[in-house]
């Protein structure tokens, strides 16, 4: 069996508490601060820090930085969401 976790997490939320599909579904809301469930936010953060499948595969960090650079506060939420998804797709395709 392959191990996907880089290291054992400290006490607190474990990356196994949420699966990769759920993380990706919530990724935009997580980044944009739309999640109002602190427990869920902590689980997603723990997952992204430790999961070797999600983090590199999705180019998460690069996409996030580009997203911040391209989208300013004035953009309406729907536009921000579309821009983020486009950037994420581009970064994912590049690998
Ligand atoms: Zn994952």
XYZ file of N, CA and C and ligand atoms in Angstrom:
286
model
N 0.841 -1.202 0.000
C 0.000 0.000 0.000
C 0.867 1.240 0.000
N 0.517 2.173 -0.865
C 1.298 3.408 -0.921
C 0.897 4.353 0.200
N 1.886 5.058 0.687
C 1.617 6.069 1.701
C 1.655 7.434 1.044
N 0.623 8.195 1.249
C 0.547 9.501 0.621
C 0.960 10.617 1.577
N 1.088 10.304 2.840
C 1.335 11.366 3.813
C 2.828 11.550 4.015
N 3.282 12.777 3.981
C 4.706 13.056 4.142
C 5.172 12.754 5.556
N 4.324 13.028 6.502
C 4.711 12.798 7.885
C 3.447 12.653 8.707
N 3.638 12.154 9.902
C 2.505 12.058 10.805
C 2.152 13.452 11.309
N 0.909 13.785 11.278
C 0.487 15.095 11.737
C 0.548 15.192 13.249
N 0.649 16.412 13.750
C 0.560 16.609 15.194
C -0.876 16.404 15.651
N -1.107 16.529 16.936
C -2.470 16.432 17.431
C -3.332 17.494 16.753
N -4.572 17.163 16.499
C -5.441 18.092 15.793
C -6.017 17.412 14.581
N -6.470 18.192 13.632
C -7.101 17.580 12.462
C -6.108 16.730 11.675
N -6.548 15.572 11.256
C -5.675 14.712 10.457
C -6.084 14.818 8.992
N -5.127 14.727 8.085
C -5.456 14.834 6.660
C -6.427 13.742 6.224
N -6.425 12.636 6.929
C -7.329 11.545 6.558
C -8.781 11.868 6.882
N -8.992 12.938 7.658
C -10.354 13.275 8.053
C -11.201 13.740 6.877
N -10.556 14.126 5.784
C -11.291 14.621 4.620
C -10.591 14.038 3.398
N -11.369 13.629 2.393
C -10.696 13.003 1.260
C -10.390 14.021 0.165
N -9.570 13.596 -0.792
C -9.042 14.510 -1.790
C -10.159 15.164 -2.603
N -11.185 14.408 -2.949
C -12.276 14.960 -3.736
C -12.988 16.080 -2.995
N -13.209 15.876 -1.727
C -13.877 16.903 -0.927
C -13.028 18.159 -0.840
N -11.715 17.974 -0.685
C -10.819 19.126 -0.619
C -10.909 19.929 -1.907
N -10.879 19.243 -3.042
C -10.879 19.964 -4.309
C -12.214 20.660 -4.544
N -13.292 20.061 -4.098
C -14.597 20.707 -4.243
C -14.667 21.994 -3.431
N -13.982 22.014 -2.319
C -14.072 23.156 -1.412
C -12.901 24.109 -1.552
N -12.001 23.825 -2.493
C -10.742 24.566 -2.531
C -10.967 26.064 -2.733
N -11.841 26.396 -3.655
C -12.075 27.826 -3.906
C -12.640 28.505 -2.667
N -13.623 27.873 -2.060
C -14.244 28.472 -0.875
C -13.219 28.623 0.249
N -12.342 27.635 0.358
C -11.281 27.701 1.361
C -10.383 28.909 1.113
N -9.935 29.062 -0.125
C -9.025 30.151 -0.466
C -9.692 31.511 -0.292
N -10.958 31.579 -0.688
C -11.642 32.860 -0.671
C -12.233 33.186 0.701
N -12.024 32.323 1.664
C -12.515 32.583 3.011
C -14.023 32.460 3.150
N -14.641 31.686 2.240
C -16.095 31.548 2.293
C -16.551 30.470 3.270
N -15.646 29.604 3.651
C -16.038 28.530 4.559
C -16.229 29.097 5.961
N -17.418 28.883 6.522
C -17.657 29.415 7.853
C -17.557 28.328 8.927
N -17.060 27.160 8.532
C -16.894 26.074 9.491
C -15.399 25.945 9.824
N -14.981 26.459 10.974
C -13.544 26.460 11.302
C -12.960 25.060 11.333
N -13.785 24.092 11.705
C -13.323 22.714 11.744
C -12.968 22.222 10.343
N -13.823 22.562 9.388
C -13.587 22.170 7.998
C -12.349 22.879 7.445
N -12.221 24.164 7.761
C -11.044 24.916 7.324
C -9.769 24.259 7.854
N -9.777 23.884 9.114
C -8.592 23.257 9.710
C -8.291 21.923 9.046
N -9.337 21.170 8.725
C -9.113 19.870 8.071
C -8.545 20.044 6.675
N -9.077 21.017 5.926
C -8.567 21.243 4.577
C -7.121 21.708 4.644
N -6.816 22.602 5.580
C -5.446 23.081 5.702
C -4.505 21.918 6.020
N -4.907 21.080 6.961
C -4.070 19.936 7.334
C -3.890 18.995 6.145
N -4.961 18.809 5.388
C -4.893 17.914 4.238
C -3.922 18.454 3.184
N -4.041 19.732 2.875
C -3.188 20.310 1.836
C -1.722 20.301 2.249
N -1.470 20.447 3.558
C -0.083 20.435 4.011
C 0.534 19.055 3.895
N -0.274 18.040 4.046
C 0.277 16.700 4.193
C 0.026 15.783 3.001
N -0.953 16.098 2.194
C -1.333 15.162 1.137
C -0.433 15.347 -0.074
N 0.242 14.293 -0.465
C 1.144 14.367 -1.609
C 0.394 14.240 -2.929
N -0.867 13.892 -2.871
C -1.635 13.779 -4.111
C -2.187 15.143 -4.505
N -2.864 15.807 -3.568
C -3.537 17.069 -3.881
C -2.545 18.170 -4.204
N -1.636 18.376 -3.304
C -0.881 19.613 -3.320
C -0.057 19.791 -4.594
N 0.816 18.871 -4.937
C 1.605 19.078 -6.160
C 0.758 18.947 -7.414
N -0.186 18.053 -7.415
C -0.953 17.766 -8.614
C -1.732 18.986 -9.066
N -2.259 19.726 -8.156
C -3.139 20.826 -8.516
C -2.422 22.155 -8.645
N -1.123 22.174 -8.446
C -0.421 23.442 -8.563
C -1.057 24.501 -7.684
N -1.489 24.055 -6.538
C -2.324 24.891 -5.684
C -1.668 26.221 -5.351
N -0.434 26.158 -4.936
C 0.221 27.372 -4.468
C 0.418 28.370 -5.609
N 0.881 27.849 -6.749
C 1.086 28.731 -7.904
C -0.224 29.345 -8.348
N -1.261 28.529 -8.396
C -2.561 29.040 -8.823
C -3.054 30.106 -7.854
N -2.833 29.867 -6.591
C -3.295 30.804 -5.579
C -2.573 32.144 -5.718
N -1.264 32.088 -5.931
C -0.503 33.324 -6.059
C -0.917 34.087 -7.320
N -1.137 33.369 -8.415
C -1.596 34.038 -9.634
C -2.975 34.633 -9.447
N -3.798 33.904 -8.737
C -5.152 34.364 -8.456
C -5.109 35.693 -7.695
N -4.279 35.754 -6.685
C -4.160 36.986 -5.910
C -3.651 38.133 -6.771
N -2.727 37.815 -7.680
C -2.148 38.857 -8.514
C -3.153 39.377 -9.537
N -4.024 38.501 -10.034
C -4.904 38.882 -11.132
C -6.226 39.473 -10.673
N -6.679 39.071 -9.515
C -8.019 39.460 -9.090
C -7.924 40.445 -7.934
N -8.511 41.580 -8.129
C -8.515 42.583 -7.072
C -9.849 42.568 -6.343
N -9.899 43.297 -5.272
C -11.081 43.257 -4.410
C -12.368 43.651 -5.125
N -12.254 44.460 -6.180
C -13.453 44.934 -6.853
C -14.192 43.869 -7.649
N -13.531 42.762 -7.977
C -14.156 41.752 -8.825
C -15.327 41.086 -8.092
N -16.446 40.923 -8.792
C -17.582 40.242 -8.156
C -17.249 38.773 -7.895
N -17.878 38.181 -6.874
C -17.538 36.798 -6.476
C -17.613 35.803 -7.618
N -18.636 35.907 -8.473
C -18.749 34.936 -9.565
C -17.566 35.015 -10.515
N -17.118 36.251 -10.782
C -15.968 36.417 -11.666
C -14.709 35.871 -10.990
N -14.535 36.168 -9.717
C -13.359 35.665 -9.005
C -13.308 34.146 -9.059
N -14.475 33.527 -8.880
C -14.522 32.064 -8.887
C -14.122 31.524 -10.258
N -14.637 32.162 -11.320
C -14.287 31.704 -12.668
C -12.799 31.875 -12.945
N -12.265 33.033 -12.544
C -10.843 33.280 -12.766
C -10.007 32.243 -12.016
N -10.383 31.985 -10.780
C -9.604 31.020 -10.012
C -9.646 29.641 -10.657
N -10.814 29.225 -11.093
C -10.922 27.892 -11.691
C -10.108 27.797 -12.978
N -10.121 28.901 -13.762
C -9.323 28.896 -14.992
C -7.838 28.781 -14.673
N -7.378 29.574 -13.709
C -5.966 29.530 -13.339
C -5.594 28.148 -12.819
N -6.458 27.596 -11.992
C -6.171 26.278 -11.421
C -6.057 25.234 -12.530
N -6.950 25.318 -13.524
C -6.872 24.367 -14.639
C -5.576 24.522 -15.416
N -5.188 25.788 -15.658
C -3.941 26.013 -16.387
C -2.750 25.448 -15.617
N -2.694 25.743 -14.330
C -1.545 25.290 -13.547
C -1.521 23.767 -13.439
N -2.699 23.173 -13.387
C -2.768 21.715 -13.314
C -2.252 21.091 -14.602
N -2.625 21.696 -15.735
C -2.227 21.140 -17.019
C -0.699 21.179 -17.181
N -0.108 22.283 -16.683
C 1.349 22.388 -16.788
C 2.055 21.319 -15.968
N 1.403 20.871 -14.919
C 2.021 19.874 -14.033
C 2.915 20.542 -13.046
Zn -5.470 14.890 -1.059
